[in-house]
PDB file of C-alpha atoms in Angstrom:
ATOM      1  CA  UNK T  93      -4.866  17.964 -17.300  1.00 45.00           C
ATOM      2  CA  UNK T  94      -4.348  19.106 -20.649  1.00 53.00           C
ATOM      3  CA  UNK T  95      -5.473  22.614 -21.096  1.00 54.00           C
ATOM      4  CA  UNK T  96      -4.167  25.480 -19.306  1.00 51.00           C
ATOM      5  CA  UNK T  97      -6.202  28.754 -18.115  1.00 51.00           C
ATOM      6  CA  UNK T  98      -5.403  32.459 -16.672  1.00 49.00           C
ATOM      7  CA  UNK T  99      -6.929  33.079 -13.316  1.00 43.00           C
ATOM      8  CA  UNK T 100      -7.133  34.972 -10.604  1.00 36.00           C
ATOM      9  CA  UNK T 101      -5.819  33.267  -7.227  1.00 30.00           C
ATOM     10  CA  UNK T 102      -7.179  30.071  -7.461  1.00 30.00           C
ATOM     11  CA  UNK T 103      -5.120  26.807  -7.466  1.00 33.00           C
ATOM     12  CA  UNK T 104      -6.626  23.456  -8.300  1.00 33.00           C
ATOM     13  CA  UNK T 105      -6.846  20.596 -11.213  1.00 32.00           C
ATOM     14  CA  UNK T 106      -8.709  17.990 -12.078  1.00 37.00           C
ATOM     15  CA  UNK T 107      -8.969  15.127 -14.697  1.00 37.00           C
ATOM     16  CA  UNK T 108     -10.009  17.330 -18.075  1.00 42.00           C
ATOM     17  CA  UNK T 109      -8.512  21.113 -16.847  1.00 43.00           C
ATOM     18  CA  UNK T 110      -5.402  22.195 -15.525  1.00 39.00           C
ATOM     19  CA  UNK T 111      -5.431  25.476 -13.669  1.00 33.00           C
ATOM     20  CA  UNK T 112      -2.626  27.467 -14.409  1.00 33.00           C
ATOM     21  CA  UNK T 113      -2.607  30.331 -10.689  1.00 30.00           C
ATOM     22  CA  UNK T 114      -0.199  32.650 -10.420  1.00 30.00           C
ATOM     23  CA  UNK T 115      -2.417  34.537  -8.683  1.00 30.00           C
ATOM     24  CA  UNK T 116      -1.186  37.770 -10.172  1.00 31.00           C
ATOM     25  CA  UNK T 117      -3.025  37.922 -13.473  1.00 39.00           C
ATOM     26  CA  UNK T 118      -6.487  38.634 -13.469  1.00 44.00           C
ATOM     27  CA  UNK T 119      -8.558  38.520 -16.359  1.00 50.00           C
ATOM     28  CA  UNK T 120     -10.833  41.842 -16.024  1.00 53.00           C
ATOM     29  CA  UNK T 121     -12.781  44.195 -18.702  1.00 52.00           C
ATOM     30  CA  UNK T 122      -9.457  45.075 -20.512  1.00 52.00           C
ATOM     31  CA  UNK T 123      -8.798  41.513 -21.347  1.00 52.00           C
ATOM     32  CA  UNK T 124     -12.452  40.809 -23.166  1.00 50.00           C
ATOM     33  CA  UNK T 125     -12.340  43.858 -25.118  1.00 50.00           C
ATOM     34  CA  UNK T 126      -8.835  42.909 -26.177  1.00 50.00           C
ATOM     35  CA  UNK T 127     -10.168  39.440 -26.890  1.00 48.00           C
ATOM     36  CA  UNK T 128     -13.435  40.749 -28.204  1.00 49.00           C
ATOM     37  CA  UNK T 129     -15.929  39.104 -26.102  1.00 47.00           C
ATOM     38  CA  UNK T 130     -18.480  41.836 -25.703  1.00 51.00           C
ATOM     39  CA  UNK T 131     -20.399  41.373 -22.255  1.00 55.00           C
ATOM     40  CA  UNK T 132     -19.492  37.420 -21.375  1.00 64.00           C
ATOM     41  CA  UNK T 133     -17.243  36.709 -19.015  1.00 81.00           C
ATOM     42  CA  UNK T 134     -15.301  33.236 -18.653  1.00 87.00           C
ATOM     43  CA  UNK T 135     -11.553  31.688 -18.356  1.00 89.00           C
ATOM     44  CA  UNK T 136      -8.201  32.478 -20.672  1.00 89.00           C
ATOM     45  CA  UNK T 137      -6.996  29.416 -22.202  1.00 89.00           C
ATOM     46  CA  UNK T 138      -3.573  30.026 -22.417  1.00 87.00           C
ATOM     47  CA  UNK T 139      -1.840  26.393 -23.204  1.00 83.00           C
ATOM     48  CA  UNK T 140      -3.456  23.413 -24.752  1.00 82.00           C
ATOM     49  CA  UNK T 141      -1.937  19.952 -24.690  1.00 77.00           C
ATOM     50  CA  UNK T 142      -1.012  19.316 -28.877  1.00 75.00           C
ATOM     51  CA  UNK T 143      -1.399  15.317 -28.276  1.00 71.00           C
ATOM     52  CA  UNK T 144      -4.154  15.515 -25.965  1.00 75.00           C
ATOM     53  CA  UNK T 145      -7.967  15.326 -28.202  1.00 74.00           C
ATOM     54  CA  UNK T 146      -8.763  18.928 -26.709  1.00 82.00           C
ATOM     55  CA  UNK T 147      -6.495  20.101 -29.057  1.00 82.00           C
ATOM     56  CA  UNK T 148      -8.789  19.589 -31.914  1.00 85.00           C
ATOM     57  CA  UNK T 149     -11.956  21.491 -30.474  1.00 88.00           C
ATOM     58  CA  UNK T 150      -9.824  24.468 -28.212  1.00 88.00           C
ATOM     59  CA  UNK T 151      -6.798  26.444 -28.629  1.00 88.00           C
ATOM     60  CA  UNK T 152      -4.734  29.355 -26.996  1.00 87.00           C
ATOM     61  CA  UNK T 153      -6.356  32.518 -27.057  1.00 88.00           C
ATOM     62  CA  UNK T 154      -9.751  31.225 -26.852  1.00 90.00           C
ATOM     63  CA  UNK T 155     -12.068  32.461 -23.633  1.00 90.00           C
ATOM     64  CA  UNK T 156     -14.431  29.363 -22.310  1.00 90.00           C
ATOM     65  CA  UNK T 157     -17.664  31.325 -21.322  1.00 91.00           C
ATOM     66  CA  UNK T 158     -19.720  28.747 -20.110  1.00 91.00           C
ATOM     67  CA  UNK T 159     -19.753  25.006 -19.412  1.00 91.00           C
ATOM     68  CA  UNK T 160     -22.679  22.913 -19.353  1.00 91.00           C
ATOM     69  CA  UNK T 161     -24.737  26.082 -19.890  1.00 91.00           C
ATOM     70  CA  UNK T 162     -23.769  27.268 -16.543  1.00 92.00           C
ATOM     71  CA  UNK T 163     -21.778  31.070 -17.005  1.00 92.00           C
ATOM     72  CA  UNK T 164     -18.082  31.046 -15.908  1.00 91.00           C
ATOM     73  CA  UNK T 165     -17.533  34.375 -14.009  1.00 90.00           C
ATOM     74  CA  UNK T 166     -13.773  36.394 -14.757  1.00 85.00           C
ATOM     75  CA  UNK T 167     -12.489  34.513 -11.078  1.00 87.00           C
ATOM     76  CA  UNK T 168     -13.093  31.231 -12.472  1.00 88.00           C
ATOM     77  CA  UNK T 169     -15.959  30.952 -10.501  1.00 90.00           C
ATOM     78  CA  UNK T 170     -19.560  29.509 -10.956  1.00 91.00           C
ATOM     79  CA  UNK T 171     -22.978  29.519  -9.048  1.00 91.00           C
ATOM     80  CA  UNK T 172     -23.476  27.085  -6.458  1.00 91.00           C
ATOM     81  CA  UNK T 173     -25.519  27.216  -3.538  1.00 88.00           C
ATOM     82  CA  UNK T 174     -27.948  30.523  -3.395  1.00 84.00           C
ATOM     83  CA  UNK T 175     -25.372  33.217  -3.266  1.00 86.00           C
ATOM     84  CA  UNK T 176     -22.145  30.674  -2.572  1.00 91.00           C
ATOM     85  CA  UNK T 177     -19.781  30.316  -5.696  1.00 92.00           C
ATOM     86  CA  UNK T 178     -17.119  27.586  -6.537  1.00 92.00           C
ATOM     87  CA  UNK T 179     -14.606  27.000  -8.698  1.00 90.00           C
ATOM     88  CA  UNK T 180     -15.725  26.573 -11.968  1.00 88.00           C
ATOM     89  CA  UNK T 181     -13.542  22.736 -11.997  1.00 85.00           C
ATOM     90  CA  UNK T 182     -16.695  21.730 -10.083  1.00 89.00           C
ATOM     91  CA  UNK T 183     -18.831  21.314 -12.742  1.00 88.00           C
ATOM     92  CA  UNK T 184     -16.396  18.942 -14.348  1.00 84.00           C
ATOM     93  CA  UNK T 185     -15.678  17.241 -10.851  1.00 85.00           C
ATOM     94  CA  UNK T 186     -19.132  16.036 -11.443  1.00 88.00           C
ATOM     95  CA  UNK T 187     -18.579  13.983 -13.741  1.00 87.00           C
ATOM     96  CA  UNK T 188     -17.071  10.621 -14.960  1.00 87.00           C
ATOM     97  CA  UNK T 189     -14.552   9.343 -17.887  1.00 85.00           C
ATOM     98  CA  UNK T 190     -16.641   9.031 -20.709  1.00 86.00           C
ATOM     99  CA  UNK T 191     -19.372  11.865 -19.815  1.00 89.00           C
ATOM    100  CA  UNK T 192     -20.162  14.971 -22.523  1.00 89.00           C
ATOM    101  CA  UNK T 193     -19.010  18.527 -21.451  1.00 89.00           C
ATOM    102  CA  UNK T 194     -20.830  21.180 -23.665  1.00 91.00           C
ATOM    103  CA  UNK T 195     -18.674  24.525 -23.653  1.00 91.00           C
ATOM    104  CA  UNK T 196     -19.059  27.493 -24.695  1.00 92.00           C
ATOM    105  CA  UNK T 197     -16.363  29.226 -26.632  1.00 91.00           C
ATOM    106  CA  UNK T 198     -15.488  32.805 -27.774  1.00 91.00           C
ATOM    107  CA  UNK T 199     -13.006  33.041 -30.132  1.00 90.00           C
ATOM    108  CA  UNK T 200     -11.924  35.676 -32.385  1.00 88.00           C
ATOM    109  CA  UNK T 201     -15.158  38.110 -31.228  1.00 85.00           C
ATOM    110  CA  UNK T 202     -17.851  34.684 -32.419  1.00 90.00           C
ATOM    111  CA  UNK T 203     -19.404  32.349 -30.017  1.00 91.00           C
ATOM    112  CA  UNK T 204     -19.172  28.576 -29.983  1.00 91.00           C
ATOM    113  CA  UNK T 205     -20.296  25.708 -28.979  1.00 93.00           C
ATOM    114  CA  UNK T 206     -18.962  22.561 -28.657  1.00 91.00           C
ATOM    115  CA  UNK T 207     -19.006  19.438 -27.097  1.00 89.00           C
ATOM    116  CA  UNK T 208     -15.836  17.766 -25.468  1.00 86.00           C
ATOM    117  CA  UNK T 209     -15.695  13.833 -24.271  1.00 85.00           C
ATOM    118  CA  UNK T 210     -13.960  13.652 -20.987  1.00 83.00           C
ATOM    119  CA  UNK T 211     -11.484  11.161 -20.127  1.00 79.00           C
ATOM    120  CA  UNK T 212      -8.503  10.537 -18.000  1.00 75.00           C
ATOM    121  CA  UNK T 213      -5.123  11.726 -19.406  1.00 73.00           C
ATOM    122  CA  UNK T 214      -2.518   8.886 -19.465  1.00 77.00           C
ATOM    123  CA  UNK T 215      -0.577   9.652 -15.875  1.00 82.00           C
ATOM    124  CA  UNK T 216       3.311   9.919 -16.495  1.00 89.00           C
ATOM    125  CA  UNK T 217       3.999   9.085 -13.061  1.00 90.00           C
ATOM    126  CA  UNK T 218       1.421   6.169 -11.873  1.00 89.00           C
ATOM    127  CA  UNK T 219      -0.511   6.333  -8.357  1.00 89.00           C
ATOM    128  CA  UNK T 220      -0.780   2.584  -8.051  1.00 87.00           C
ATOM    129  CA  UNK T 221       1.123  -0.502  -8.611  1.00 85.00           C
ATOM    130  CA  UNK T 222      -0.557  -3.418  -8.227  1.00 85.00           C
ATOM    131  CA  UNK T 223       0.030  -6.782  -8.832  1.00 83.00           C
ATOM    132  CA  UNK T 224       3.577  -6.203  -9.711  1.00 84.00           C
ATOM    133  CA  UNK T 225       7.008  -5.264  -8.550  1.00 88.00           C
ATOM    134  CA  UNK T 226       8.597  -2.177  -9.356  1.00 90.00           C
ATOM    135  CA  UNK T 227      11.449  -1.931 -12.085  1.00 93.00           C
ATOM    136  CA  UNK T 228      14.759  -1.054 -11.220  1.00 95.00           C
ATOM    137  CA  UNK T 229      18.336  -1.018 -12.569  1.00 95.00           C
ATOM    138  CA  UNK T 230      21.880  -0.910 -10.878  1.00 95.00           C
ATOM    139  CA  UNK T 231      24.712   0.623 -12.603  1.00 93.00           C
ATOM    140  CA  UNK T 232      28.021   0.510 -10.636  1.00 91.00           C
ATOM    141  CA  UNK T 233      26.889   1.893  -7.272  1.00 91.00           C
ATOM    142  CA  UNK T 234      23.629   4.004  -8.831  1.00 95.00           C
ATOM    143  CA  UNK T 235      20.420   2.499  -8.166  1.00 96.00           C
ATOM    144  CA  UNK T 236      17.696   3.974 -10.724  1.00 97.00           C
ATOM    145  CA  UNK T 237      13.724   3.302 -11.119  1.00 96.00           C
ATOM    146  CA  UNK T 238      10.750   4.842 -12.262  1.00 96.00           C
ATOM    147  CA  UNK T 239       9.093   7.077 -10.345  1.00 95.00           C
ATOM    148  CA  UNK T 240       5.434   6.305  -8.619  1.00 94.00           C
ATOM    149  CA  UNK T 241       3.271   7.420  -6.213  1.00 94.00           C
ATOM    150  CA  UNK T 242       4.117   4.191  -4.605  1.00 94.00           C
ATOM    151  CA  UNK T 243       7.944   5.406  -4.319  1.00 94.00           C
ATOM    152  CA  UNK T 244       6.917   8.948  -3.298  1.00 94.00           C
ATOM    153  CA  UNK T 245       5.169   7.247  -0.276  1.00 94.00           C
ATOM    154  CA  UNK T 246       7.851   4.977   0.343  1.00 94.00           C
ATOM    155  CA  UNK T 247      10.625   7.307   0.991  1.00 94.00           C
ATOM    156  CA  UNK T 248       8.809  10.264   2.250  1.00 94.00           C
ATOM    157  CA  UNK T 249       5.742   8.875   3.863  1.00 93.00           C
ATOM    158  CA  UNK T 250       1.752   9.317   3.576  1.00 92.00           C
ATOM    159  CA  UNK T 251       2.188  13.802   3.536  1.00 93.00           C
ATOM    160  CA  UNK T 252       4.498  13.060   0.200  1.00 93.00           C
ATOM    161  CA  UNK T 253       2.609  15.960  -1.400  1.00 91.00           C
ATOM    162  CA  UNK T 254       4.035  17.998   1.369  1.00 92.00           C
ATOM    163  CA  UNK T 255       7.884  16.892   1.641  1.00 92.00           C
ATOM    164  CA  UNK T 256       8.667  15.168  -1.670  1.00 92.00           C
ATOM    165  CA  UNK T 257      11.306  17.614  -3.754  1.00 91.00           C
ATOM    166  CA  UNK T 258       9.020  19.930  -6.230  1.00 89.00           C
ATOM    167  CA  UNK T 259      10.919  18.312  -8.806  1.00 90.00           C
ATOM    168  CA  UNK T 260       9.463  15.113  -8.004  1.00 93.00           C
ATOM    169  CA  UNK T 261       6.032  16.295  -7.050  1.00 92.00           C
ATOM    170  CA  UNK T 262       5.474  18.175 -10.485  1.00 91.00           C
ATOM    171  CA  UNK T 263       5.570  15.226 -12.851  1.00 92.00           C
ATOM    172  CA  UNK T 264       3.380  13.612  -9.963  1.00 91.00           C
ATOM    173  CA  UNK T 265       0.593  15.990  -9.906  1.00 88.00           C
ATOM    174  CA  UNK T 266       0.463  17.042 -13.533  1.00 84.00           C
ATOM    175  CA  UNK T 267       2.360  15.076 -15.793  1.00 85.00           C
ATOM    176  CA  UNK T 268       1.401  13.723 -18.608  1.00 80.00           C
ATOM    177  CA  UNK T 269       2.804  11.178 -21.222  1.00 82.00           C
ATOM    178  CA  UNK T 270       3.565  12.696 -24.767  1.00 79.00           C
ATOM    179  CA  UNK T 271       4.827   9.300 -26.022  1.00 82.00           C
ATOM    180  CA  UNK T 272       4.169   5.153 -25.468  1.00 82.00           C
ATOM    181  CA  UNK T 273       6.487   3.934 -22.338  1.00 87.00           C
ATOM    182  CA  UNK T 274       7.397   7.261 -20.980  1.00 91.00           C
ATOM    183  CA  UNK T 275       8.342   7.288 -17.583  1.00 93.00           C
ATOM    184  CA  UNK T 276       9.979   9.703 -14.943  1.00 94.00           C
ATOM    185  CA  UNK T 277      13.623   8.051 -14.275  1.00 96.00           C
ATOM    186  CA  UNK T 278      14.763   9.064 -10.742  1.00 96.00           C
ATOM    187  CA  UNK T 279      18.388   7.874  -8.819  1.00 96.00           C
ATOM    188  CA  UNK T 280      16.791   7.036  -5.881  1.00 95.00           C
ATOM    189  CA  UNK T 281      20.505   6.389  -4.102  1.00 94.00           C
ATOM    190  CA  UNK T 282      24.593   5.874  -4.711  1.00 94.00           C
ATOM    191  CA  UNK T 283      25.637   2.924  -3.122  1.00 92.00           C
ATOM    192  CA  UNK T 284      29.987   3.611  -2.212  1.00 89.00           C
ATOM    193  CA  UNK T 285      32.077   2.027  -4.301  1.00 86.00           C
ATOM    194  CA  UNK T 286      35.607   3.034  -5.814  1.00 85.00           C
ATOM    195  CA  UNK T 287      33.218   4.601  -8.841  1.00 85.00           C
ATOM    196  CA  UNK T 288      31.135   6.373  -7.131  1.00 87.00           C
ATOM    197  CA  UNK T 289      33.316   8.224  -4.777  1.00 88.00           C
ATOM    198  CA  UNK T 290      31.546  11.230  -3.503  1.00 89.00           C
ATOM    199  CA  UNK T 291      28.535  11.098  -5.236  1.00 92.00           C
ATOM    200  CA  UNK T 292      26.785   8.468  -1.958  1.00 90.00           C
ATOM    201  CA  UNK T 293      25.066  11.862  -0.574  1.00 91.00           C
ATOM    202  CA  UNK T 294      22.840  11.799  -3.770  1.00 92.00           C
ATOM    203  CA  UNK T 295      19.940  10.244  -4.139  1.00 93.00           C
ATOM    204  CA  UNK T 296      15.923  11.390  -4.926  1.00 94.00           C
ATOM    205  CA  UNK T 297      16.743  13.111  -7.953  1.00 94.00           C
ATOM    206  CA  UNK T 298      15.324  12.966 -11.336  1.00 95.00           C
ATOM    207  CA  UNK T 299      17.826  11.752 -14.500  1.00 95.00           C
ATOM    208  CA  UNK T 300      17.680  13.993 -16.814  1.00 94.00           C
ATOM    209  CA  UNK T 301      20.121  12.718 -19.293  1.00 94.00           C
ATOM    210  CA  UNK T 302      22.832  10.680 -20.204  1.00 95.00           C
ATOM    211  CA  UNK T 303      25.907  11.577 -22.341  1.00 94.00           C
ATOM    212  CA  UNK T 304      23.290  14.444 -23.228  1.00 92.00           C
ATOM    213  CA  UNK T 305      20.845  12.512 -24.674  1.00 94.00           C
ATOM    214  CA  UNK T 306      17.290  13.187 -22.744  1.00 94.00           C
ATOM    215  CA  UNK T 307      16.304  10.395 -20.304  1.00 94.00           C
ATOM    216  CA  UNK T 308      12.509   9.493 -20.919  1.00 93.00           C
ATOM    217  CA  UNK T 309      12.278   5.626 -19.332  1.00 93.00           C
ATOM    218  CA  UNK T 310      14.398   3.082 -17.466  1.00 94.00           C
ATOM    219  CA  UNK T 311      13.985   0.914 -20.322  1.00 93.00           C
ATOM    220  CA  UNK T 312      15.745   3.816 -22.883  1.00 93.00           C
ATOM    221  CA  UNK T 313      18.032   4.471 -19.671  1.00 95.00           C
ATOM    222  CA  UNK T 314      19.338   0.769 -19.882  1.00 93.00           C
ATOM    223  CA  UNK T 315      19.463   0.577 -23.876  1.00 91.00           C
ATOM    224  CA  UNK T 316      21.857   3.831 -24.020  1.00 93.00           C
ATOM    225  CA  UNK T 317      23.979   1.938 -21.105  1.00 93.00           C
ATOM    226  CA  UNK T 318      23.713  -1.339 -23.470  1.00 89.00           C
ATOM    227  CA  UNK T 319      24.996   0.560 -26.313  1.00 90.00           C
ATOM    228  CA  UNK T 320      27.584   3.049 -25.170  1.00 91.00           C
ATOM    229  CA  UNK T 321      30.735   3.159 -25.851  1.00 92.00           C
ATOM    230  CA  UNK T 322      32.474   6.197 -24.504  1.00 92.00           C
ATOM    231  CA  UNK T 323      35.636   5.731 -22.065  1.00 92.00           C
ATOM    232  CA  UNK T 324      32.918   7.985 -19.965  1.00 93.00           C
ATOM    233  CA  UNK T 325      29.352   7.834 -18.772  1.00 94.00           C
ATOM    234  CA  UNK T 326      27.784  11.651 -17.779  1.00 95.00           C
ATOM    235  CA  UNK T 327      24.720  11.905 -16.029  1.00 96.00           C
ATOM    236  CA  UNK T 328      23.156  14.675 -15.900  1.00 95.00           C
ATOM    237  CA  UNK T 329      20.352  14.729 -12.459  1.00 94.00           C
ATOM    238  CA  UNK T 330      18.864  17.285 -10.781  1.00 91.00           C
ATOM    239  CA  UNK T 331      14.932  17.981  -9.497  1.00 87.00           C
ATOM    240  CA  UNK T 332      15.232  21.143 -11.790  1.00 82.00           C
ATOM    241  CA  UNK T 333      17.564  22.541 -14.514  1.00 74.00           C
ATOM    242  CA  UNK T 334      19.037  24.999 -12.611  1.00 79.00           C
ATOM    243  CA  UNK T 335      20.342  22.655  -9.756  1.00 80.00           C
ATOM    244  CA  UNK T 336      21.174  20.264 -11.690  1.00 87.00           C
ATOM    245  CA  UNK T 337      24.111  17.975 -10.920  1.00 92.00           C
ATOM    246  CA  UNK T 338      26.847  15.865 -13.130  1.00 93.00           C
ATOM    247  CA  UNK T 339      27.500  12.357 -12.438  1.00 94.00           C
ATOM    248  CA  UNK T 340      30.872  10.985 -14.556  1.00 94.00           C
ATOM    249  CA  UNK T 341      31.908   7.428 -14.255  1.00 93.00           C
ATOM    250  CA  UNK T 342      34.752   5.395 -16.018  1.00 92.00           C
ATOM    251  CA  UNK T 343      32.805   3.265 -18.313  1.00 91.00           C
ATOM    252  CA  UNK T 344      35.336   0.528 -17.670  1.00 90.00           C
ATOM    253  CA  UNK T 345      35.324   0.531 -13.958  1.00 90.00           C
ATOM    254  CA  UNK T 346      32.022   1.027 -13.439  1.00 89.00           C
ATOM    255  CA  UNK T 347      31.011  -1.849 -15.444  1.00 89.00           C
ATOM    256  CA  UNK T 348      33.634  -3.992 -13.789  1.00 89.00           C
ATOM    257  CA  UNK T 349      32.564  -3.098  -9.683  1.00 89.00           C
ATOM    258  CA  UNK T 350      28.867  -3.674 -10.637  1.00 89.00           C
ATOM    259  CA  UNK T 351      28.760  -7.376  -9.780  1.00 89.00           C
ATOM    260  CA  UNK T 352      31.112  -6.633  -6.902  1.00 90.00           C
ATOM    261  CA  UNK T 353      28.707  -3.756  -5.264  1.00 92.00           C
ATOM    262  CA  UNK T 354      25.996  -6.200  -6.049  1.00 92.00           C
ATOM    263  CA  UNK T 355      27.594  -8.714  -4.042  1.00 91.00           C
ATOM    264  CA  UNK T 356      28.222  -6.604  -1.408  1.00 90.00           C
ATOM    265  CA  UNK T 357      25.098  -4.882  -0.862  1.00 92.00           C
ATOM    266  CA  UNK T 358      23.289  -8.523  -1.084  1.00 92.00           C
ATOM    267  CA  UNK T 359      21.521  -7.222  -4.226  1.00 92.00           C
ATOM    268  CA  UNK T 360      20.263 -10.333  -6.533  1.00 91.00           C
ATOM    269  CA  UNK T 361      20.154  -8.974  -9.858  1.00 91.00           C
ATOM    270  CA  UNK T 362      21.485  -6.018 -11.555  1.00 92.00           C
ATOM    271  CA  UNK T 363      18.193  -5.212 -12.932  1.00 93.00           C
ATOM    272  CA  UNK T 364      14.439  -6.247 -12.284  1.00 92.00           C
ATOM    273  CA  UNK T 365      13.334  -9.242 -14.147  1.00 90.00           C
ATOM    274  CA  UNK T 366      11.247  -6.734 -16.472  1.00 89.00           C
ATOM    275  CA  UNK T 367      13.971  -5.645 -17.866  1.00 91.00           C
ATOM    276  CA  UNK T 368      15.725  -8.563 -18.062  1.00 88.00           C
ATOM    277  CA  UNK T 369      12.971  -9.970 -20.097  1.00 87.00           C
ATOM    278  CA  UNK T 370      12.765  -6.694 -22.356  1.00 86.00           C
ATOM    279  CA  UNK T 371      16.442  -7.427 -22.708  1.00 81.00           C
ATOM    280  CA  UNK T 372      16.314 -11.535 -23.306  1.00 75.00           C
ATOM    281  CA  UNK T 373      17.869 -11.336 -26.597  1.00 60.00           C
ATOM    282  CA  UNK T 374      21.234  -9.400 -27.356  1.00 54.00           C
ATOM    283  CA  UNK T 375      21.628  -8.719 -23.589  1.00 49.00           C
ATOM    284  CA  UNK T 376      25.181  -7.613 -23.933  1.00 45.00           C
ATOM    285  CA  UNK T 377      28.216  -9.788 -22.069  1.00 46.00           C
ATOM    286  CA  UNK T 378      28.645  -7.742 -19.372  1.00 45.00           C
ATOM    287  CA  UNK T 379      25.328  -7.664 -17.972  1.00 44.00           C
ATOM    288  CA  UNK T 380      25.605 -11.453 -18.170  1.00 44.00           C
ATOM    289  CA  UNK T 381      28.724 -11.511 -16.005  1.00 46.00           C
ATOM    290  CA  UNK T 382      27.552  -9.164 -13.205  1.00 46.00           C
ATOM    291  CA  UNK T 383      23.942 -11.567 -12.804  1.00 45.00           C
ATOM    292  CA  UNK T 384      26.286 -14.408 -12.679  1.00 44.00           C
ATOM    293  CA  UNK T 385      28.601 -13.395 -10.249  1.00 42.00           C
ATOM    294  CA  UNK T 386      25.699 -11.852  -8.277  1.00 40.00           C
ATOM    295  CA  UNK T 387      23.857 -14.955  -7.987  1.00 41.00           C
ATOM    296  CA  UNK T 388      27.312 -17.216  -6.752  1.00 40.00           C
ATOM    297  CA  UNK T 389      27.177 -14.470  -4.385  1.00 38.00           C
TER     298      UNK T 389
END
């Protein structure tokens, strides 16, 4: 998923390509004489993925002709069965992390070819968990934790793909981590409190940031809480920018009803043991105080 392509109406990805369809452009004879293709036809790459290793062998602007010797039509489509044709993603569907994809390039009017090493881009939002228990943090009455495919299941069931917020499904499908320990941060619910007054009916959304400062893990999440010291704590959550939302807490009540809320909601911890760990030395005093009080509880 880390190179993007012009089609026609198709709509698809798999584990080297990302399809970009907005099924309105269509790349016909004016577009090879503008990119100077002569005769071949092929695909538009029209975004590449700078941290991804494609990035060294393709770039934007350049028109993939052929892969694995087989001729990519101006649809996006290849030869298949006798006169059947399928998406060109096939051919790559074939094959397995590891495994050689020879291209064949036209850029700038000369032909190329190259030869790409597939692998799997590092997931930003993981499809399984196992063998250990989801992170999570409470802060006052807002519950926050990474999101997973796990999560999406959990809270809207095995047709996720079909009822999860598009804000949530996006990162799902195709994101893909630009730095170590990225993660997608969502408030999964507001538990009432004095704090949190009016803000329960939230919950599913992605943080985007806090105090302005982009979100980009629980763990950062929990470090800018460690370390802020504002009279005020703004997030800012949303499952896109235009609809996004503004939480604002006093810093000093909201850090004084978390052990109560914990209490009340029979909650153990304040955060998962994870973090807890990640947090063993420095964790600040009031963290301390709201696990104590949560455990006499």
């Amino acid at each position: 998923d880390d190179v993007s392509f012009s089609g026609d109406s198709y709509e698809d990805a798999d584990e080297f390509f990302m399809i970009n369809a907005s099924g309105e452009e269509e790349f016909d004879d004016e577009h090879f004489h503008y990119y100077d293709t002569s005769d071949d036809t092929g695909v538009l790459v029209t975004h590449v993925e700078p941290k991804m290793p494609t990035a060294k062998i393709l770039r934007a602007g350049d028109v993939i002709a052929a892969l694995d010797g087989v001729p990519i039509a101006s649809d996006g489509t290849v030869p298949f069965r006798g006169e059947e044709r399928v998406l060109f993603s096939h051919i790559l569907r074939s094959k397995y992390p590891g495994d050689v994809a020879n291209i064949t390039i036209m850029r700038d009017g000369i032909r190329l070819e190259e030869s790409i090493n597939l692998m799997s881009p590092p997931q930003l939002v993981p499809w399984y968990m196992y063998d250990r228990n989801p992170s999570y943090l409470v802060y006052s009455g807002l519950v926050f934790t990474p999101l997973s495919v796990p999560y999406l299941m959990a809270e809207f069931g095995h047709r996720w793909q079909r009822y999860a917020p598009v804000g949530l499904l996006e990162p799902a499908m195709y994101g893909i981590v630009n730095e170590e320990g990225e993660e997608v941060v969502v408030l999964t619910q507001v538990l009432a409190s004095d704090a949190t007054t009016g803000y329960e009916d939230i919950n599913n959304v992605r943080v985007m940031k806090m105090n302005g400062v982009p979100v980009t893990s629980l763990r950062q999440l929990l470090r800018l809480l460690t370390d802020n010291r504002d009279s005020f704590v703004r997030f800012e959550v949303g499952n896109s920018p235009t609809t996004a939302m503004q939480i604002i807490l006093n810093t000093e009540e909201a850090e004084a009803e978390t052990g109560e809320i914990l209490a009340q909601n029979k909650i153990p911890e304040r955060m998962s043991l994870d973090l807890k760990r990640w947090l063993e030395d420095g964790m600040p005093e009031f963290l301390l105080q709201n696990d104590h009080h949560s455990r006499r509880a």
